[in-house]
mmCIF file of C-alpha atoms in Angstrom:
data_model
loop_
_atom_site.group_PDB
_atom_site.id
_atom_site.type_symbol
_atom_site.label_atom_id
_atom_site.label_comp_id
_atom_site.label_asym_id
_atom_site.label_seq_id
_atom_site.Cartn_x
_atom_site.Cartn_y
_atom_site.Cartn_z
ATOM 1 C CA MET A 1 21.483 -53.930 42.885
ATOM 2 C CA ALA A 2 22.356 -52.153 39.635
ATOM 3 C CA GLU A 3 24.460 -49.581 37.941
ATOM 4 C CA VAL A 4 22.776 -46.226 36.817
ATOM 5 C CA THR A 5 24.042 -44.490 33.721
ATOM 6 C CA LEU A 6 23.019 -40.857 32.519
ATOM 7 C CA ASN A 7 23.834 -39.978 29.032
ATOM 8 C CA GLU A 8 23.595 -36.291 27.918
ATOM 9 C CA VAL A 9 20.466 -35.817 30.346
ATOM 10 C CA ARG A 10 18.764 -32.614 29.989
ATOM 11 C CA LYS A 11 15.786 -30.677 31.773
ATOM 12 C CA SER A 12 14.139 -27.523 30.607
ATOM 13 C CA TYR A 13 11.050 -25.675 31.773
ATOM 14 C CA GLY A 14 9.921 -23.830 28.688
ATOM 15 C CA ALA A 15 12.869 -21.652 27.529
ATOM 16 C CA ALA A 16 14.766 -22.161 30.817
ATOM 17 C CA ASP A 17 17.600 -24.935 30.726
ATOM 18 C CA ILE A 18 17.946 -26.396 34.229
ATOM 19 C CA ILE A 19 20.107 -29.487 33.599
ATOM 20 C CA HIS A 20 22.651 -29.100 30.784
ATOM 21 C CA GLY A 21 23.652 -32.510 29.256
ATOM 22 C CA VAL A 22 24.823 -34.418 32.220
ATOM 23 C CA ASP A 23 26.839 -37.645 31.738
ATOM 24 C CA LEU A 24 27.421 -39.860 34.670
ATOM 25 C CA GLU A 25 28.355 -43.407 35.447
ATOM 26 C CA ILE A 26 27.264 -44.889 38.845
ATOM 27 C CA ASN A 27 28.701 -48.376 39.430
ATOM 28 C CA ASP A 28 26.724 -51.371 41.042
ATOM 29 C CA GLY A 29 26.838 -50.868 44.810
ATOM 30 C CA GLU A 30 28.351 -47.330 44.927
ATOM 31 C CA PHE A 31 27.239 -44.538 47.321
ATOM 32 C CA VAL A 32 27.210 -41.598 45.175
ATOM 33 C CA VAL A 33 26.645 -38.165 46.525
ATOM 34 C CA LEU A 34 25.242 -35.217 44.335
ATOM 35 C CA VAL A 35 26.350 -31.911 45.945
ATOM 36 C CA GLY A 36 26.181 -28.330 45.094
ATOM 37 C CA PRO A 37 24.598 -24.903 46.267
ATOM 38 C CA SER A 38 20.916 -24.380 46.298
ATOM 39 C CA GLY A 39 19.451 -24.262 42.763
ATOM 40 C CA CYS A 40 22.281 -26.210 41.179
ATOM 41 C CA GLY A 41 19.873 -28.917 39.911
ATOM 42 C CA LYS A 42 20.858 -31.744 42.131
ATOM 43 C CA SER A 43 17.318 -32.594 43.478
ATOM 44 C CA THR A 44 15.890 -32.105 39.752
ATOM 45 C CA LEU A 45 18.405 -34.613 38.594
ATOM 46 C CA LEU A 46 17.539 -37.080 41.295
ATOM 47 C CA ARG A 47 13.855 -36.677 40.557
ATOM 48 C CA MET A 48 14.538 -37.458 36.908
ATOM 49 C CA ILE A 49 16.268 -40.651 37.849
ATOM 50 C CA ALA A 50 13.184 -41.548 40.095
ATOM 51 C CA GLY A 51 10.700 -40.685 37.373
ATOM 52 C CA LEU A 52 9.163 -37.830 39.434
ATOM 53 C CA GLU A 53 10.281 -35.195 36.690
ATOM 54 C CA THR A 54 10.064 -35.902 32.934
ATOM 55 C CA ILE A 55 13.369 -35.896 30.961
ATOM 56 C CA THR A 56 13.652 -33.227 28.186
ATOM 57 C CA GLY A 57 16.518 -34.898 26.601
ATOM 58 C CA GLY A 58 19.141 -37.816 26.863
ATOM 59 C CA GLU A 59 18.820 -41.191 28.473
ATOM 60 C CA VAL A 60 18.605 -42.796 31.994
ATOM 61 C CA ARG A 61 19.434 -46.405 32.481
ATOM 62 C CA ILE A 62 19.017 -48.462 35.526
ATOM 63 C CA GLY A 63 20.604 -51.852 35.378
ATOM 64 C CA GLY A 64 21.108 -51.487 31.664
ATOM 65 C CA ARG A 65 17.438 -50.842 31.180
ATOM 66 C CA VAL A 66 16.369 -47.455 29.604
ATOM 67 C CA VAL A 67 13.802 -46.029 32.081
ATOM 68 C CA ASN A 68 12.856 -42.609 30.508
ATOM 69 C CA ASN A 69 9.295 -43.652 29.800
ATOM 70 C CA LEU A 70 8.708 -45.804 32.975
ATOM 71 C CA ASP A 71 6.634 -44.912 35.737
ATOM 72 C CA PRO A 72 8.490 -44.496 39.170
ATOM 73 C CA LYS A 73 6.825 -47.757 40.507
ATOM 74 C CA ASP A 74 8.324 -49.634 37.501
ATOM 75 C CA ARG A 75 11.917 -48.498 37.874
ATOM 76 C CA ASP A 76 12.810 -50.710 40.889
ATOM 77 C CA ILE A 77 13.882 -47.802 43.121
ATOM 78 C CA ALA A 78 13.038 -46.691 46.519
ATOM 79 C CA MET A 79 13.179 -42.828 47.582
ATOM 80 C CA VAL A 80 13.679 -41.385 50.951
ATOM 81 C CA PHE A 81 12.367 -37.821 51.052
ATOM 82 C CA GLN A 82 13.277 -34.762 53.275
ATOM 83 C CA ASN A 83 10.063 -34.581 55.006
ATOM 84 C CA TYR A 84 9.782 -38.393 55.705
ATOM 85 C CA ALA A 85 6.318 -38.555 53.939
ATOM 86 C CA LEU A 86 4.880 -41.110 56.468
ATOM 87 C CA TYR A 87 1.162 -41.760 56.783
ATOM 88 C CA PRO A 88 -0.002 -40.167 60.021
ATOM 89 C CA HIS A 89 -2.747 -42.676 60.561
ATOM 90 C CA MET A 90 -0.726 -45.844 60.174
ATOM 91 C CA THR A 91 1.631 -47.446 62.760
ATOM 92 C CA VAL A 92 5.386 -47.855 61.911
ATOM 93 C CA ALA A 93 4.866 -51.385 60.890
ATOM 94 C CA THR A 94 2.048 -50.469 58.405
ATOM 95 C CA ASN A 95 3.892 -47.602 57.082
ATOM 96 C CA MET A 96 6.937 -49.798 56.456
ATOM 97 C CA GLY A 97 4.818 -52.628 54.834
ATOM 98 C CA PHE A 98 2.495 -50.393 52.744
ATOM 99 C CA SER A 99 4.370 -50.437 49.551
ATOM 100 C CA LEU A 100 4.616 -54.241 49.713
ATOM 101 C CA GLU A 101 0.848 -54.639 50.354
ATOM 102 C CA HIS A 102 0.213 -52.226 47.525
ATOM 103 C CA ARG A 103 2.161 -54.678 45.373
ATOM 104 C CA GLY A 104 0.155 -57.542 46.425
ATOM 105 C CA ALA A 105 2.507 -59.347 48.754
ATOM 106 C CA GLY A 106 0.975 -61.692 51.312
ATOM 107 C CA LYS A 107 0.621 -60.875 55.034
ATOM 108 C CA ALA A 108 3.420 -63.345 56.072
ATOM 109 C CA GLU A 109 5.953 -61.900 53.549
ATOM 110 C CA ILE A 110 5.191 -58.335 54.675
ATOM 111 C CA ALA A 111 5.616 -59.273 58.343
ATOM 112 C CA GLU A 112 8.956 -60.992 57.565
ATOM 113 C CA ARG A 113 10.215 -58.104 55.511
ATOM 114 C CA VAL A 114 9.163 -55.412 58.053
ATOM 115 C CA LYS A 115 10.767 -57.411 61.060
ATOM 116 C CA TRP A 116 13.924 -57.759 58.886
ATOM 117 C CA ALA A 117 14.196 -54.097 58.309
ATOM 118 C CA ALA A 118 13.141 -53.101 61.818
ATOM 119 C CA ASP A 119 15.967 -55.281 63.200
ATOM 120 C CA ILE A 120 18.482 -53.570 60.845
ATOM 121 C CA LEU A 121 17.347 -50.142 61.971
ATOM 122 C CA GLY A 122 16.718 -50.772 65.562
ATOM 123 C CA LEU A 123 12.797 -50.195 65.179
ATOM 124 C CA GLY A 124 11.564 -53.417 66.688
ATOM 125 C CA PRO A 125 10.122 -51.637 69.962
ATOM 126 C CA LEU A 126 8.326 -48.861 67.837
ATOM 127 C CA LEU A 127 6.408 -50.899 65.337
ATOM 128 C CA GLU A 128 3.098 -50.299 67.067
ATOM 129 C CA ARG A 129 3.789 -46.573 67.431
ATOM 130 C CA TYR A 130 2.378 -43.795 65.107
ATOM 131 C CA PRO A 131 4.586 -41.167 63.591
ATOM 132 C CA ARG A 132 3.436 -38.387 65.896
ATOM 133 C CA GLN A 133 4.827 -40.474 68.854
ATOM 134 C CA LEU A 134 8.346 -40.609 67.230
ATOM 135 C CA SER A 135 11.262 -38.176 67.354
ATOM 136 C CA GLY A 136 12.755 -36.673 64.128
ATOM 137 C CA GLY A 137 15.388 -39.442 63.915
ATOM 138 C CA GLN A 138 13.092 -42.231 64.581
ATOM 139 C CA ARG A 139 10.766 -40.991 61.613
ATOM 140 C CA GLN A 140 13.744 -40.841 59.438
ATOM 141 C CA ARG A 141 14.604 -44.491 60.265
ATOM 142 C CA VAL A 142 11.002 -45.374 59.572
ATOM 143 C CA ALA A 143 11.196 -43.729 56.131
ATOM 144 C CA MET A 144 14.484 -45.631 55.400
ATOM 145 C CA GLY A 145 12.793 -48.810 56.589
ATOM 146 C CA ARG A 146 9.945 -48.290 54.278
ATOM 147 C CA ALA A 147 12.502 -47.987 51.444
ATOM 148 C CA ILE A 148 14.621 -51.051 52.284
ATOM 149 C CA VAL A 149 11.663 -53.562 52.798
ATOM 150 C CA ARG A 150 11.186 -53.311 48.876
ATOM 151 C CA ASP A 151 14.715 -54.591 48.380
ATOM 152 C CA PRO A 152 15.127 -52.098 45.395
ATOM 153 C CA GLN A 153 18.020 -51.925 42.944
ATOM 154 C CA VAL A 154 18.666 -48.340 43.808
ATOM 155 C CA PHE A 155 18.107 -46.118 46.890
ATOM 156 C CA LEU A 156 17.573 -42.390 46.281
ATOM 157 C CA PHE A 157 17.957 -39.884 49.222
ATOM 158 C CA ASP A 158 16.784 -36.348 48.686
ATOM 159 C CA GLU A 159 18.326 -34.317 51.424
ATOM 160 C CA PRO A 160 16.974 -36.681 54.204
ATOM 161 C CA LEU A 161 18.845 -35.023 57.137
ATOM 162 C CA SER A 162 18.001 -31.302 56.461
ATOM 163 C CA ASN A 163 15.200 -31.312 59.113
ATOM 164 C CA LEU A 164 17.278 -32.793 62.009
ATOM 165 C CA ASP A 165 19.504 -30.920 64.595
ATOM 166 C CA ALA A 166 23.187 -30.824 64.192
ATOM 167 C CA LYS A 167 23.853 -33.651 66.642
ATOM 168 C CA LEU A 168 21.294 -35.949 65.158
ATOM 169 C CA ARG A 169 22.555 -35.362 61.606
ATOM 170 C CA VAL A 170 25.839 -36.706 62.712
ATOM 171 C CA VAL A 171 24.252 -39.851 64.193
ATOM 172 C CA MET A 172 21.853 -40.315 61.280
ATOM 173 C CA ARG A 173 24.813 -39.813 58.858
ATOM 174 C CA ALA A 174 26.694 -42.774 60.299
ATOM 175 C CA GLU A 175 23.538 -44.858 60.265
ATOM 176 C CA ILE A 176 22.899 -44.343 56.560
ATOM 177 C CA LYS A 177 26.608 -45.172 55.879
ATOM 178 C CA GLY A 178 26.402 -48.220 57.969
ATOM 179 C CA LEU A 179 23.178 -49.305 56.228
ATOM 180 C CA HIS A 180 24.869 -49.138 52.895
ATOM 181 C CA GLN A 181 27.834 -51.143 54.044
ATOM 182 C CA LYS A 182 25.445 -53.865 55.156
ATOM 183 C CA LEU A 183 23.187 -54.028 52.099
ATOM 184 C CA ARG A 184 25.589 -52.703 49.406
ATOM 185 C CA THR A 185 22.668 -51.315 47.375
ATOM 186 C CA THR A 186 23.552 -48.749 44.835
ATOM 187 C CA THR A 187 22.734 -45.324 46.547
ATOM 188 C CA ILE A 188 22.367 -41.902 45.079
ATOM 189 C CA TYR A 189 22.182 -39.175 47.816
ATOM 190 C CA VAL A 190 21.486 -35.511 47.443
ATOM 191 C CA THR A 191 22.795 -32.938 49.821
ATOM 192 C CA HIS A 192 23.972 -29.148 49.844
ATOM 193 C CA ASP A 193 26.193 -30.013 52.989
ATOM 194 C CA GLN A 194 29.636 -30.828 51.654
ATOM 195 C CA VAL A 195 30.664 -32.361 55.105
ATOM 196 C CA GLU A 196 27.953 -35.008 54.469
ATOM 197 C CA ALA A 197 29.271 -35.539 51.067
ATOM 198 C CA MET A 198 32.881 -35.991 52.131
ATOM 199 C CA THR A 199 32.113 -38.422 54.989
ATOM 200 C CA MET A 200 29.508 -40.562 53.365
ATOM 201 C CA ALA A 201 30.446 -40.869 49.613
ATOM 202 C CA ASP A 202 32.310 -43.449 47.674
ATOM 203 C CA LYS A 203 32.105 -40.759 44.821
ATOM 204 C CA ILE A 204 31.049 -37.044 44.805
ATOM 205 C CA VAL A 205 29.529 -35.331 41.916
ATOM 206 C CA VAL A 206 29.746 -31.464 42.183
ATOM 207 C CA LEU A 207 27.077 -29.704 40.378
ATOM 208 C CA ASN A 208 26.892 -26.028 39.567
ATOM 209 C CA GLY A 209 24.232 -24.319 37.442
ATOM 210 C CA GLY A 210 22.920 -27.765 36.165
ATOM 211 C CA ARG A 211 26.402 -28.824 34.924
ATOM 212 C CA VAL A 212 28.898 -31.216 36.429
ATOM 213 C CA GLU A 213 32.016 -29.519 37.632
ATOM 214 C CA GLN A 214 33.807 -32.590 38.770
ATOM 215 C CA VAL A 215 33.333 -36.221 39.638
ATOM 216 C CA GLY A 216 35.706 -38.194 41.893
ATOM 217 C CA ALA A 217 36.451 -39.708 45.278
ATOM 218 C CA PRO A 218 36.060 -37.359 48.236
ATOM 219 C CA LEU A 219 39.838 -36.835 48.929
ATOM 220 C CA ALA A 220 40.678 -36.681 45.079
ATOM 221 C CA LEU A 221 38.335 -33.673 44.941
ATOM 222 C CA TYR A 222 39.856 -32.159 48.252
ATOM 223 C CA ASP A 223 43.477 -32.576 47.182
ATOM 224 C CA GLN A 224 43.077 -31.964 43.251
ATOM 225 C CA PRO A 225 40.007 -29.668 42.705
ATOM 226 C CA ALA A 226 39.543 -29.085 38.910
ATOM 227 C CA ASN A 227 38.612 -25.437 39.191
ATOM 228 C CA GLN A 228 38.044 -22.623 41.767
ATOM 229 C CA PHE A 229 34.461 -23.459 42.286
ATOM 230 C CA VAL A 230 35.152 -27.142 43.321
ATOM 231 C CA ALA A 231 38.040 -25.913 45.474
ATOM 232 C CA GLY A 232 35.756 -23.319 47.396
ATOM 233 C CA PHE A 233 32.864 -25.601 47.841
ATOM 234 C CA ILE A 234 34.731 -28.850 49.031
ATOM 235 C CA GLY A 235 36.293 -28.360 52.409
ATOM 236 C CA SER A 236 35.141 -26.565 55.619
ATOM 237 C CA PRO A 237 36.241 -23.765 56.262
ATOM 238 C CA ALA A 238 36.392 -23.068 52.594
ATOM 239 C CA MET A 239 39.672 -22.632 50.814
ATOM 240 C CA ASN A 240 41.162 -19.070 50.790
ATOM 241 C CA PHE A 241 41.751 -17.324 47.465
ATOM 242 C CA LEU A 242 44.023 -14.394 46.599
ATOM 243 C CA VAL A 243 44.143 -12.842 43.094
ATOM 244 C CA GLY A 244 47.413 -11.856 41.730
ATOM 245 C CA GLU A 245 50.287 -12.608 39.393
ATOM 246 C CA ILE A 246 52.869 -15.515 39.221
ATOM 247 C CA THR A 247 56.409 -14.172 39.264
ATOM 248 C CA ALA A 248 59.860 -15.744 39.458
ATOM 249 C CA GLN A 249 60.098 -14.612 43.149
ATOM 250 C CA GLY A 250 56.700 -15.907 44.274
ATOM 251 C CA PHE A 251 52.931 -15.021 43.977
ATOM 252 C CA ALA A 252 52.463 -11.237 43.971
ATOM 253 C CA ALA A 253 48.983 -10.495 45.411
ATOM 254 C CA PRO A 254 48.016 -7.005 46.786
ATOM 255 C CA GLY A 255 50.374 -6.227 49.640
ATOM 256 C CA VAL A 256 52.133 -9.408 50.018
ATOM 257 C CA LEU A 257 54.331 -11.830 48.174
ATOM 258 C CA LEU A 258 53.532 -15.517 48.728
ATOM 259 C CA PRO A 259 55.582 -18.719 48.146
ATOM 260 C CA LEU A 260 54.870 -20.924 45.282
ATOM 261 C CA ALA A 261 55.423 -24.730 45.094
ATOM 262 C CA ASP A 262 57.889 -26.259 42.875
ATOM 263 C CA GLY A 263 56.761 -26.410 39.097
ATOM 264 C CA ALA A 264 55.193 -23.065 39.063
ATOM 265 C CA ALA A 265 58.131 -21.054 37.703
ATOM 266 C CA PRO A 266 57.208 -21.812 33.960
ATOM 267 C CA LEU A 267 53.991 -19.733 34.621
ATOM 268 C CA ALA A 268 55.856 -16.635 35.460
ATOM 269 C CA GLY A 269 54.009 -13.556 34.152
ATOM 270 C CA THR A 270 50.472 -15.452 34.447
ATOM 271 C CA ARG A 271 47.584 -13.648 36.123
ATOM 272 C CA ALA A 272 46.152 -16.294 38.417
ATOM 273 C CA VAL A 273 44.114 -17.241 41.460
ATOM 274 C CA TYR A 274 46.102 -18.539 44.511
ATOM 275 C CA GLY A 275 44.262 -20.909 46.813
ATOM 276 C CA VAL A 276 45.378 -22.202 50.245
ATOM 277 C CA ARG A 277 43.252 -24.188 52.643
ATOM 278 C CA PRO A 278 42.881 -22.979 56.115
ATOM 279 C CA GLU A 279 45.022 -25.750 57.726
ATOM 280 C CA GLY A 280 47.776 -24.829 55.198
ATOM 281 C CA PHE A 281 48.919 -21.987 57.401
ATOM 282 C CA ALA A 282 51.522 -22.380 60.177
ATOM 283 C CA LEU A 283 52.832 -20.003 62.733
ATOM 284 C CA ASP A 284 56.549 -19.115 61.824
ATOM 285 C CA ASP A 285 58.652 -15.941 62.744
ATOM 286 C CA THR A 286 60.220 -16.064 59.221
ATOM 287 C CA GLY A 287 56.716 -16.091 57.379
ATOM 288 C CA VAL A 288 54.689 -13.527 55.765
ATOM 289 C CA PRO A 289 52.887 -10.971 57.966
ATOM 290 C CA ALA A 290 49.096 -11.097 58.693
ATOM 291 C CA GLU A 291 46.884 -8.906 60.952
ATOM 292 C CA ILE A 292 44.449 -10.856 63.243
ATOM 293 C CA LEU A 293 40.830 -9.774 62.885
ATOM 294 C CA LEU A 294 38.985 -12.544 64.821
ATOM 295 C CA VAL A 295 40.051 -15.494 67.080
ATOM 296 C CA GLU A 296 37.623 -18.409 67.534
ATOM 297 C CA PRO A 297 38.800 -21.231 69.949
ATOM 298 C CA MET A 298 37.159 -24.499 69.108
ATOM 299 C CA GLY A 299 38.690 -26.751 71.448
ATOM 300 C CA SER A 300 40.871 -29.164 69.493
ATOM 301 C CA GLU A 301 41.856 -26.220 67.111
ATOM 302 C CA THR A 302 41.674 -22.471 66.804
ATOM 303 C CA GLN A 303 40.045 -20.772 63.896
ATOM 304 C CA VAL A 304 41.616 -17.313 63.039
ATOM 305 C CA THR A 305 40.331 -14.644 60.633
ATOM 306 C CA MET A 306 43.171 -12.527 59.348
ATOM 307 C CA MET A 307 44.017 -9.896 56.728
ATOM 308 C CA LEU A 308 46.815 -11.194 54.542
ATOM 309 C CA GLY A 309 47.966 -8.403 52.198
ATOM 310 C CA GLY A 310 44.609 -6.919 51.085
ATOM 311 C CA THR A 311 42.615 -10.258 51.360
ATOM 312 C CA ARG A 312 40.649 -11.619 54.312
ATOM 313 C CA VAL A 313 41.559 -15.183 55.036
ATOM 314 C CA ILE A 314 41.000 -17.870 57.438
ATOM 315 C CA GLY A 315 43.508 -20.027 59.170
ATOM 316 C CA VAL A 316 43.062 -23.168 61.142
ATOM 317 C CA PHE A 317 45.779 -23.976 63.833
ATOM 318 C CA ARG A 318 45.736 -27.376 65.371
ATOM 319 C CA GLU A 319 47.697 -26.394 68.369
ATOM 320 C CA ARG A 320 46.250 -24.012 71.122
ATOM 321 C CA VAL A 321 47.610 -20.630 70.373
ATOM 322 C CA SER A 322 47.359 -17.411 72.370
ATOM 323 C CA LEU A 323 46.240 -14.832 69.872
ATOM 324 C CA ALA A 324 44.523 -11.494 69.893
ATOM 325 C CA PRO A 325 42.757 -9.251 67.407
ATOM 326 C CA GLY A 326 44.729 -6.480 66.256
ATOM 327 C CA ALA A 327 48.033 -8.304 66.641
ATOM 328 C CA THR A 328 50.333 -9.166 63.687
ATOM 329 C CA ILE A 329 51.596 -12.748 63.274
ATOM 330 C CA ARG A 330 53.717 -14.302 60.624
ATOM 331 C CA LEU A 331 52.485 -17.293 58.566
ATOM 332 C CA ARG A 332 54.419 -19.992 56.758
ATOM 333 C CA ILE A 333 52.324 -21.657 53.856
ATOM 334 C CA ASP A 334 52.837 -25.382 53.326
ATOM 335 C CA ALA A 335 53.701 -25.909 49.717
ATOM 336 C CA GLU A 336 51.451 -28.953 49.462
ATOM 337 C CA ALA A 337 48.649 -26.658 50.424
ATOM 338 C CA ILE A 338 48.927 -24.225 47.505
ATOM 339 C CA HIS A 339 46.757 -24.486 44.519
ATOM 340 C CA LEU A 340 46.836 -22.261 41.410
ATOM 341 C CA PHE A 341 43.867 -21.597 39.036
ATOM 342 C CA SER A 342 43.444 -19.577 35.913
ATOM 343 C CA ALA A 343 42.506 -15.953 36.501
ATOM 344 C CA ASP A 344 38.726 -16.683 35.646
ATOM 345 C CA GLY A 345 38.740 -19.784 38.043
ATOM 346 C CA SER A 346 37.667 -22.088 35.334
ATOM 347 C CA ARG A 347 40.620 -24.527 35.483
ATOM 348 C CA ARG A 348 43.427 -25.781 37.611
ATOM 349 C CA LEU A 349 47.060 -24.612 36.579
ATOM 350 C CA THR A 350 49.147 -26.917 38.696
#
């Protein structure tokens, strides 16, 4: 196991800058998730750590060693890809042991390591099968097994669950997290799915346009997003935003006056963005009016799309409620759920 350090890491393709001076400290044994929208540079950054992309500028260290100019095979990392990358003509056992064979390990050592990994991942009964005889989830476990037999310092996962159906993604998410808890190997995991990031990570790195927007524990990013981008990306359904002005009476958005949390009074007269998470709304006869546009019962909760003033918002109500489109309801907004951002969304105000 090892720590991973990125210092002013940059990547350019000709005149196009893709990664803009990323600094990042990943501690020994941490599970770190790189998350962000498509095209934000997260997979490029992972491939630079792996040695599959050259580094235009800056420094990558693994276990204190600068690896900028080392080949992937010399970095003591193991990578699990989105498409599994299994050899179709090899059995599960041969696929898992191939990297050890390539490094000159003896047959006895390979068999021992393959059995150890297969026991951890529940692959024992499948060792003599071929990839075409496996389900998607089984193939992903084989790809993971091939990585862990090498006992690397760092695991790298590049969107490994994106080819699986929704139910299997949940199962495999738990398996990968459980594997990390057993092995405690430093892990860097790339995904565009913020639910995966929230449920799996010790630490989340939110990327946008090749820059780091915020780094922190999942709940820290959820409760204290540094800017509007992070606030809108972390959480499902996404945070609601209303544009307006902070006044002594409350937040004046088009067609509605919203409550403010304590501490906002000194900002009176400031143009701002008002953020409230969907679960921050509650039904209350004394609250602000909202028109119901869509009701989506989801079993344990009800998701309601509403028009609040001149803005379309989503509320999530944990209790079962009888609501109909076209009706007007009144909403109380939990003061703890209110977030204020600068008018351009670049920073948090409270």
